mmCIF file of C-alpha atoms and ligand atoms in Angstrom:
data_model
loop_
_atom_site.group_PDB
_atom_site.id
_atom_site.type_symbol
_atom_site.label_atom_id
_atom_site.label_comp_id
_atom_site.label_asym_id
_atom_site.label_seq_id
_atom_site.Cartn_x
_atom_site.Cartn_y
_atom_site.Cartn_z
ATOM 1 C CA MET A 246 159.389 10.594 -38.100
ATOM 2 C CA THR A 247 156.318 10.108 -40.255
ATOM 3 C CA ARG A 248 153.108 11.517 -38.914
ATOM 4 C CA THR A 249 149.757 10.121 -39.844
ATOM 5 C CA SER A 250 147.625 12.846 -41.242
ATOM 6 C CA ILE A 251 144.568 14.050 -39.287
ATOM 7 C CA LYS A 252 141.577 15.755 -40.854
ATOM 8 C CA ALA A 253 140.863 19.311 -39.711
ATOM 9 C CA VAL A 254 137.448 20.955 -39.477
ATOM 10 C CA ILE A 255 137.045 24.706 -39.448
ATOM 11 C CA PRO A 256 133.556 26.002 -38.610
ATOM 12 C CA ALA A 257 133.121 29.261 -40.556
ATOM 13 C CA ALA A 258 129.403 29.682 -40.760
ATOM 14 C CA GLY A 259 128.898 32.335 -38.057
ATOM 15 C CA LEU A 260 126.994 35.488 -38.936
ATOM 16 C CA GLY A 261 129.844 37.712 -37.937
ATOM 17 C CA THR A 262 127.468 40.371 -36.670
ATOM 18 C CA ARG A 263 130.117 41.997 -34.428
ATOM 19 C CA PHE A 264 131.891 43.165 -37.590
ATOM 20 C CA LEU A 265 128.976 44.549 -39.558
ATOM 21 C CA PRO A 266 129.000 46.110 -42.069
ATOM 22 C CA ALA A 267 132.341 44.558 -43.051
ATOM 23 C CA THR A 268 130.790 41.094 -42.836
ATOM 24 C CA LYS A 269 127.619 41.972 -44.767
ATOM 25 C CA ALA A 270 128.891 40.302 -47.929
ATOM 26 C CA MET A 271 131.951 38.545 -46.636
ATOM 27 C CA PRO A 272 132.515 35.813 -43.978
ATOM 28 C CA LYS A 273 134.314 37.152 -40.929
ATOM 29 C CA GLU A 274 136.993 34.511 -41.470
ATOM 30 C CA MET A 275 138.031 36.462 -44.597
ATOM 31 C CA LEU A 276 138.828 39.625 -42.663
ATOM 32 C CA PRO A 277 142.574 40.337 -43.095
ATOM 33 C CA VAL A 278 144.957 40.111 -40.184
ATOM 34 C CA VAL A 279 147.786 42.275 -41.440
ATOM 35 C CA ASP A 280 147.625 41.047 -45.068
ATOM 36 C CA LYS A 281 146.267 37.503 -44.870
ATOM 37 C CA PRO A 282 142.680 36.401 -44.189
ATOM 38 C CA ALA A 283 142.227 35.051 -40.679
ATOM 39 C CA ILE A 284 141.275 31.667 -42.053
ATOM 40 C CA GLN A 285 144.514 31.198 -43.898
ATOM 41 C CA TYR A 286 146.458 31.428 -40.570
ATOM 42 C CA VAL A 287 144.153 28.727 -39.252
ATOM 43 C CA VAL A 288 144.616 26.425 -42.243
ATOM 44 C CA GLU A 289 148.386 26.931 -42.044
ATOM 45 C CA GLU A 290 148.291 25.979 -38.397
ATOM 46 C CA ALA A 291 146.367 22.786 -39.206
ATOM 47 C CA VAL A 292 148.846 21.915 -41.938
ATOM 48 C CA ALA A 293 151.799 22.559 -39.644
ATOM 49 C CA ALA A 294 150.247 20.131 -37.095
ATOM 50 C CA GLY A 295 150.048 17.363 -39.726
ATOM 51 C CA SER A 296 146.805 17.904 -41.539
ATOM 52 C CA ASP A 297 146.543 17.805 -45.325
ATOM 53 C CA ASP A 298 142.759 17.604 -45.506
ATOM 54 C CA VAL A 299 140.679 20.549 -44.283
ATOM 55 C CA LEU A 300 136.893 20.770 -44.241
ATOM 56 C CA VAL A 301 135.432 24.240 -43.900
ATOM 57 C CA VAL A 302 131.807 24.395 -42.660
ATOM 58 C CA VAL A 303 130.398 27.406 -44.448
ATOM 59 C CA GLY A 304 127.297 29.541 -44.232
ATOM 60 C CA ARG A 305 126.158 32.377 -46.507
ATOM 61 C CA ASN A 306 128.917 34.102 -48.453
ATOM 62 C CA LYS A 307 130.700 30.830 -49.055
ATOM 63 C CA ASN A 308 132.190 31.977 -52.318
ATOM 64 C CA ALA A 309 134.868 34.272 -50.947
ATOM 65 C CA LEU A 310 136.242 31.406 -48.868
ATOM 66 C CA ALA A 311 136.163 28.867 -51.723
ATOM 67 C CA ASN A 312 137.815 31.369 -54.094
ATOM 68 C CA HIS A 313 140.559 32.117 -51.584
ATOM 69 C CA PHE A 314 141.727 28.504 -51.570
ATOM 70 C CA ASP A 315 141.338 28.114 -55.338
ATOM 71 C CA ARG A 316 143.713 28.943 -58.132
ATOM 72 C CA VAL A 317 143.257 32.347 -59.830
ATOM 73 C CA THR A 318 144.899 31.748 -63.148
ATOM 74 C CA GLU A 319 144.461 35.194 -64.722
ATOM 75 C CA LEU A 320 146.128 36.936 -61.789
ATOM 76 C CA GLU A 321 148.841 34.284 -61.617
ATOM 77 C CA HIS A 322 149.509 34.713 -65.347
ATOM 78 C CA THR A 323 149.732 38.484 -65.110
ATOM 79 C CA LEU A 324 152.152 38.336 -62.173
ATOM 80 C CA ALA A 325 154.219 35.640 -63.871
ATOM 81 C CA GLN A 326 154.495 37.790 -67.017
ATOM 82 C CA LYS A 327 155.656 40.756 -64.908
ATOM 83 C CA GLY A 328 158.197 38.482 -63.217
ATOM 84 C CA ASP A 329 156.787 39.421 -59.798
ATOM 85 C CA ASP A 330 157.626 36.169 -58.077
ATOM 86 C CA SER A 331 157.069 37.378 -54.556
ATOM 87 C CA LYS A 332 153.447 38.407 -55.213
ATOM 88 C CA LEU A 333 152.941 35.261 -57.341
ATOM 89 C CA GLU A 334 154.028 33.180 -54.418
ATOM 90 C CA LYS A 335 151.573 35.026 -52.116
ATOM 91 C CA VAL A 336 148.699 34.375 -54.519
ATOM 92 C CA MET A 337 149.494 30.706 -54.922
ATOM 93 C CA ALA A 338 150.273 29.886 -51.320
ATOM 94 C CA ALA A 339 146.692 29.419 -50.151
ATOM 95 C CA SER A 340 145.770 27.105 -53.014
ATOM 96 C CA ARG A 341 148.761 24.875 -52.335
ATOM 97 C CA LEU A 342 148.302 24.440 -48.611
ATOM 98 C CA ALA A 343 146.044 21.401 -48.382
ATOM 99 C CA ASP A 344 142.972 19.786 -49.888
ATOM 100 C CA VAL A 345 140.304 22.241 -48.746
ATOM 101 C CA HIS A 346 136.672 20.970 -48.865
ATOM 102 C CA PHE A 347 133.475 22.766 -48.071
ATOM 103 C CA VAL A 348 130.171 21.728 -46.624
ATOM 104 C CA ARG A 349 127.242 24.003 -45.891
ATOM 105 C CA GLN A 350 125.931 24.229 -42.378
ATOM 106 C CA GLY A 351 122.382 24.955 -43.524
ATOM 107 C CA ASP A 352 120.536 26.251 -40.468
ATOM 108 C CA PRO A 353 122.898 28.110 -38.095
ATOM 109 C CA LEU A 354 122.081 25.954 -35.031
ATOM 110 C CA GLY A 355 125.365 26.421 -33.156
ATOM 111 C CA LEU A 356 128.969 25.206 -33.033
ATOM 112 C CA GLY A 357 127.959 21.688 -32.084
ATOM 113 C CA HIS A 358 125.711 21.502 -35.101
ATOM 114 C CA ALA A 359 128.464 22.840 -37.358
ATOM 115 C CA VAL A 360 130.836 20.102 -36.144
ATOM 116 C CA LEU A 361 128.128 17.483 -36.717
ATOM 117 C CA ARG A 362 127.981 18.593 -40.362
ATOM 118 C CA ALA A 363 131.504 17.231 -40.718
ATOM 119 C CA ARG A 364 130.458 13.680 -39.850
ATOM 120 C CA LYS A 365 130.339 12.248 -43.377
ATOM 121 C CA HIS A 366 133.622 13.796 -44.363
ATOM 122 C CA VAL A 367 135.500 12.803 -41.193
ATOM 123 C CA GLY A 368 134.179 9.238 -40.893
ATOM 124 C CA ASN A 369 135.357 7.077 -38.081
ATOM 125 C CA GLU A 370 138.603 8.934 -37.247
ATOM 126 C CA THR A 371 139.945 11.272 -34.644
ATOM 127 C CA PHE A 372 139.885 14.831 -36.055
ATOM 128 C CA ALA A 373 140.848 18.365 -35.167
ATOM 129 C CA VAL A 374 138.551 21.362 -34.928
ATOM 130 C CA LEU A 375 139.976 24.867 -35.181
ATOM 131 C CA LEU A 376 137.939 28.052 -34.654
ATOM 132 C CA GLY A 377 138.855 31.009 -36.786
ATOM 133 C CA ASP A 378 138.401 33.610 -34.034
ATOM 134 C CA ASP A 379 141.446 32.337 -32.148
ATOM 135 C CA LEU A 380 144.819 32.681 -33.834
ATOM 136 C CA ILE A 381 147.699 30.805 -32.259
ATOM 137 C CA ASP A 382 151.161 32.266 -32.897
ATOM 138 C CA ALA A 383 152.920 29.980 -35.362
ATOM 139 C CA ARG A 384 156.005 30.064 -33.130
ATOM 140 C CA ASP A 385 154.138 28.455 -30.259
ATOM 141 C CA VAL A 386 153.088 24.812 -30.099
ATOM 142 C CA LEU A 387 149.508 23.843 -29.324
ATOM 143 C CA LEU A 388 147.680 21.640 -31.820
ATOM 144 C CA SER A 389 150.514 19.167 -32.436
ATOM 145 C CA ARG A 390 150.824 18.704 -28.654
ATOM 146 C CA MET A 391 147.071 18.121 -28.374
ATOM 147 C CA ILE A 392 147.210 15.508 -31.159
ATOM 148 C CA GLU A 393 150.153 13.780 -29.352
ATOM 149 C CA VAL A 394 148.200 13.732 -26.052
ATOM 150 C CA SER A 395 145.110 12.403 -27.837
ATOM 151 C CA ARG A 396 147.080 9.599 -29.476
ATOM 152 C CA THR A 397 149.065 8.493 -26.486
ATOM 153 C CA GLN A 398 146.176 8.594 -24.039
ATOM 154 C CA SER A 399 143.344 7.780 -26.402
ATOM 155 C CA ALA A 400 141.612 10.885 -25.188
ATOM 156 C CA THR A 401 139.469 13.728 -26.391
ATOM 157 C CA VAL A 402 141.604 16.823 -25.949
ATOM 158 C CA ILE A 403 140.594 20.479 -25.590
ATOM 159 C CA ALA A 404 142.778 23.604 -25.426
ATOM 160 C CA LEU A 405 142.595 25.596 -22.248
ATOM 161 C CA MET A 406 144.063 28.973 -21.297
ATOM 162 C CA GLU A 407 143.972 30.937 -18.069
ATOM 163 C CA VAL A 408 141.971 34.132 -18.524
ATOM 164 C CA ASP A 409 141.115 36.984 -16.231
ATOM 165 C CA PRO A 410 138.069 35.855 -14.207
ATOM 166 C CA SER A 411 136.147 38.879 -15.502
ATOM 167 C CA HIS A 412 136.409 37.385 -19.027
ATOM 168 C CA ILE A 413 135.343 33.786 -18.280
ATOM 169 C CA HIS A 414 131.697 34.534 -19.218
ATOM 170 C CA MET A 415 132.825 34.701 -22.894
ATOM 171 C CA TYR A 416 134.149 31.120 -22.980
ATOM 172 C CA GLY A 417 133.511 27.521 -22.176
ATOM 173 C CA CYS A 418 135.019 26.944 -18.725
ATOM 174 C CA ALA A 419 136.620 23.720 -17.330
ATOM 175 C CA ALA A 420 136.800 22.262 -13.838
ATOM 176 C CA VAL A 421 139.974 20.208 -13.849
ATOM 177 C CA ASP A 422 142.294 17.923 -11.907
ATOM 178 C CA ALA A 423 146.081 17.935 -12.260
ATOM 179 C CA THR A 424 147.819 15.061 -14.028
ATOM 180 C CA GLY A 425 151.477 14.034 -13.888
ATOM 181 C CA GLU A 426 152.205 16.349 -16.772
ATOM 182 C CA ASP A 427 152.557 20.064 -16.280
ATOM 183 C CA ASP A 428 150.634 21.132 -19.404
ATOM 184 C CA VAL A 429 147.952 18.460 -19.212
ATOM 185 C CA VAL A 430 144.838 18.425 -16.969
ATOM 186 C CA LYS A 431 141.950 16.065 -16.651
ATOM 187 C CA VAL A 432 138.590 17.700 -17.343
ATOM 188 C CA LYS A 433 136.061 16.949 -14.619
ATOM 189 C CA TYR A 434 133.233 18.978 -16.087
ATOM 190 C CA LEU A 435 132.569 21.912 -18.417
ATOM 191 C CA VAL A 436 130.206 24.865 -18.375
ATOM 192 C CA GLU A 437 129.455 27.049 -21.426
ATOM 193 C CA LYS A 438 129.941 30.747 -20.753
ATOM 194 C CA PRO A 439 129.259 30.808 -16.960
ATOM 195 C CA ALA A 440 128.826 34.010 -14.972
ATOM 196 C CA ALA A 441 132.090 34.859 -13.162
ATOM 197 C CA ALA A 442 130.518 33.870 -9.850
ATOM 198 C CA ASP A 443 129.548 30.385 -11.097
ATOM 199 C CA ALA A 444 132.772 29.640 -12.948
ATOM 200 C CA PRO A 445 134.562 26.584 -11.586
ATOM 201 C CA SER A 446 137.963 27.957 -12.643
ATOM 202 C CA ASN A 447 139.615 30.635 -14.780
ATOM 203 C CA LEU A 448 140.510 28.046 -17.412
ATOM 204 C CA ALA A 449 138.834 29.027 -20.671
ATOM 205 C CA VAL A 450 138.255 26.689 -23.597
ATOM 206 C CA ILE A 451 140.049 28.268 -26.567
ATOM 207 C CA GLY A 452 139.177 27.239 -30.079
ATOM 208 C CA ARG A 453 141.173 24.078 -30.627
ATOM 209 C CA TYR A 454 139.828 20.591 -30.120
ATOM 210 C CA VAL A 455 140.986 17.046 -30.953
ATOM 211 C CA LEU A 456 137.836 14.965 -31.040
ATOM 212 C CA LYS A 457 137.120 11.276 -31.351
ATOM 213 C CA PRO A 458 134.394 10.157 -33.769
ATOM 214 C CA GLU A 459 132.167 9.158 -30.782
ATOM 215 C CA ILE A 460 131.413 12.856 -30.392
ATOM 216 C CA PHE A 461 129.093 12.705 -33.381
ATOM 217 C CA ASP A 462 126.608 10.343 -31.706
ATOM 218 C CA VAL A 463 126.647 12.545 -28.676
ATOM 219 C CA LEU A 464 126.148 15.703 -30.715
ATOM 220 C CA GLU A 465 123.088 14.066 -32.412
ATOM 221 C CA LYS A 466 121.514 13.771 -29.008
ATOM 222 C CA THR A 467 122.648 17.121 -27.634
ATOM 223 C CA GLU A 468 119.713 19.457 -26.988
ATOM 224 C CA PRO A 469 120.037 23.215 -27.606
ATOM 225 C CA GLY A 470 121.783 24.819 -24.649
ATOM 226 C CA LYS A 471 123.148 28.357 -23.983
ATOM 227 C CA GLY A 472 121.627 30.878 -26.450
ATOM 228 C CA GLY A 473 119.290 28.145 -27.899
ATOM 229 C CA GLU A 474 122.269 26.685 -29.790
ATOM 230 C CA ILE A 475 123.629 23.104 -29.950
ATOM 231 C CA GLN A 476 126.824 23.639 -27.999
ATOM 232 C CA LEU A 477 129.994 21.655 -28.592
ATOM 233 C CA THR A 478 130.822 22.306 -24.925
ATOM 234 C CA ASP A 479 127.656 20.431 -23.813
ATOM 235 C CA ALA A 480 128.658 17.360 -25.947
ATOM 236 C CA LEU A 481 132.134 17.458 -24.404
ATOM 237 C CA GLU A 482 130.629 17.719 -20.969
ATOM 238 C CA ALA A 483 128.640 14.537 -21.699
ATOM 239 C CA LEU A 484 131.902 12.808 -22.642
ATOM 240 C CA ALA A 485 133.659 14.076 -19.479
ATOM 241 C CA ALA A 486 130.753 12.842 -17.352
ATOM 242 C CA ASP A 487 130.918 9.346 -18.767
ATOM 243 C CA GLU A 488 134.331 7.967 -19.725
ATOM 244 C CA GLU A 489 132.688 4.753 -20.935
ATOM 245 C CA ILE A 490 131.615 6.609 -24.122
ATOM 246 C CA ALA A 491 135.071 7.604 -25.505
ATOM 247 C CA GLY A 492 137.662 7.622 -22.746
ATOM 248 C CA PRO A 493 138.839 10.683 -20.825
ATOM 249 C CA VAL A 494 138.591 14.351 -21.770
ATOM 250 C CA LEU A 495 141.932 16.060 -21.216
ATOM 251 C CA GLY A 496 142.956 19.696 -21.502
ATOM 252 C CA VAL A 497 146.264 20.983 -22.812
ATOM 253 C CA VAL A 498 146.992 24.285 -21.045
ATOM 254 C CA PHE A 499 148.335 26.746 -23.563
ATOM 255 C CA ARG A 500 150.738 29.415 -22.235
ATOM 256 C CA GLY A 501 151.799 30.881 -25.561
ATOM 257 C CA ARG A 502 150.623 33.758 -27.719
ATOM 258 C CA ARG A 503 147.000 33.815 -28.769
ATOM 259 C CA TYR A 504 145.281 36.514 -30.752
ATOM 260 C CA ASP A 505 141.515 36.941 -30.455
ATOM 261 C CA THR A 506 140.200 38.211 -33.770
ATOM 262 C CA GLY A 507 136.506 37.684 -32.885
ATOM 263 C CA ASP A 508 136.175 40.919 -30.961
ATOM 264 C CA ARG A 509 136.692 44.267 -32.651
ATOM 265 C CA LEU A 510 139.149 45.769 -30.108
ATOM 266 C CA ASP A 511 141.145 42.543 -29.852
ATOM 267 C CA TYR A 512 141.105 42.274 -33.658
ATOM 268 C CA ILE A 513 142.764 45.693 -33.979
ATOM 269 C CA LYS A 514 145.309 44.775 -31.231
ATOM 270 C CA SER A 515 146.089 41.514 -33.053
ATOM 271 C CA ASN A 516 146.792 43.353 -36.256
ATOM 272 C CA VAL A 517 149.167 45.698 -34.488
ATOM 273 C CA LEU A 518 150.954 42.962 -32.575
ATOM 274 C CA LEU A 519 151.459 40.701 -35.583
ATOM 275 C CA ALA A 520 152.570 43.625 -37.783
ATOM 276 C CA LEU A 521 155.098 44.709 -35.160
ATOM 277 C CA ASP A 522 156.702 41.259 -35.476
ATOM 278 C CA ARG A 523 157.092 41.515 -39.233
ATOM 279 C CA ASP A 524 160.405 42.555 -40.785
ATOM 280 C CA ASP A 525 158.739 44.546 -43.574
ATOM 281 C CA LEU A 526 156.333 46.511 -41.315
ATOM 282 C CA GLY A 527 157.608 46.221 -37.740
ATOM 283 C CA PRO A 528 160.369 48.905 -37.611
ATOM 284 C CA ASP A 529 158.190 51.651 -39.115
ATOM 285 C CA LEU A 530 155.133 50.690 -37.201
ATOM 286 C CA SER A 531 157.068 50.504 -33.977
ATOM 287 C CA ALA A 532 158.385 54.026 -34.447
ATOM 288 C CA TRP A 533 154.893 55.295 -35.184
ATOM 289 C CA VAL A 534 153.346 53.547 -32.160
ATOM 290 C CA LYS A 535 155.948 55.210 -29.902
ATOM 291 C CA GLU A 536 155.216 58.588 -31.445
ATOM 292 C CA LEU A 537 151.496 58.046 -31.104
ATOM 293 C CA ALA A 538 151.892 57.022 -27.439
ATOM 294 C CA GLU A 539 153.599 60.311 -26.684
ATOM 295 C CA ARG A 540 150.849 62.246 -28.347
ATOM 296 C CA LEU A 541 148.006 60.537 -26.473
HETATM 297 C C1 G1P B 179 132.933 29.057 -28.769
HETATM 298 C C2 G1P B 179 132.673 27.946 -27.708
HETATM 299 C C3 G1P B 179 133.284 28.322 -26.391
HETATM 300 C C4 G1P B 179 134.781 28.645 -26.537
HETATM 301 C C5 G1P B 179 134.964 29.729 -27.591
HETATM 302 C C6 G1P B 179 136.450 29.893 -27.906
HETATM 303 O O1 G1P B 179 132.232 30.201 -28.387
HETATM 304 O O2 G1P B 179 131.272 27.735 -27.625
HETATM 305 O O3 G1P B 179 133.139 27.271 -25.443
HETATM 306 O O4 G1P B 179 135.298 29.083 -25.305
HETATM 307 O O5 G1P B 179 134.303 29.379 -28.865
HETATM 308 O O6 G1P B 179 136.693 30.978 -28.828
HETATM 309 P P1 G1P B 179 131.943 31.447 -29.386
HETATM 310 O O7 G1P B 179 133.127 32.298 -29.269
HETATM 311 O O8 G1P B 179 131.858 30.861 -30.770
HETATM 312 O O9 G1P B 179 130.672 32.075 -28.928
#
């Protein structure tokens, strides 16, 4: 089966203040998860779902991101001379993944504004947005399913996941209706980061979106919302409220493994969980974790 390629947009212009001082001179998307920067997992996910063109919306400290997806001939040459093929492969992998482009966000006016900065690059096509704080386990399917749902139903598609009600205030939250498909819901309306008492459900928006180009006109008109920022959730809410604009907004409910690297404690947990799964690190780490648990 040949798949038509879809452009992917990765907003990476946040200030990363939760990780200061590590993020003083480096974007948070470059923080390693085990031994790979978080953003490389996200680009790999986009490529696996059929994207060969990735636009990263960058803020300050753009260079580390651009360098990571570029060739580094001196290092490649040294490793090649040493015959260290395994390390050479690791160095070259990121530069071979996809065409990676960069655009500056300019003023940090929010996620909706970052997505709007992709307008020229994306043009009049459906595109995917992936947020770097959410890592989806490569063994579980999410984005390709969302693209399939978007194509078959001509819909805007967001990723939803059930969370503990005490955590819903950290996410966009969706009020939904069931559809005939177990993993697909129809979004009735959306609220950005509601208090637990006001949340219409425990379905949180996680950082994957398949958006139709009509979103750009809506974003142009979206006023600053929660936190004084132009919220992507508010633009999606406008689409859900008026299907005439771009058809329905659907949610794909994800029940797989997701790692939150945007929060310090969850970031540490993500590193441990992903390292435990690795053949080279898992056995030793697992023995140490058991030993540590006995000591605590
Ligand atoms: C953003 C979105 C929010 C979504 C979250 C997922 O918030 O605004 O709706 O639930 O990403 O990670 P942020 O975490 O950037 O504040």
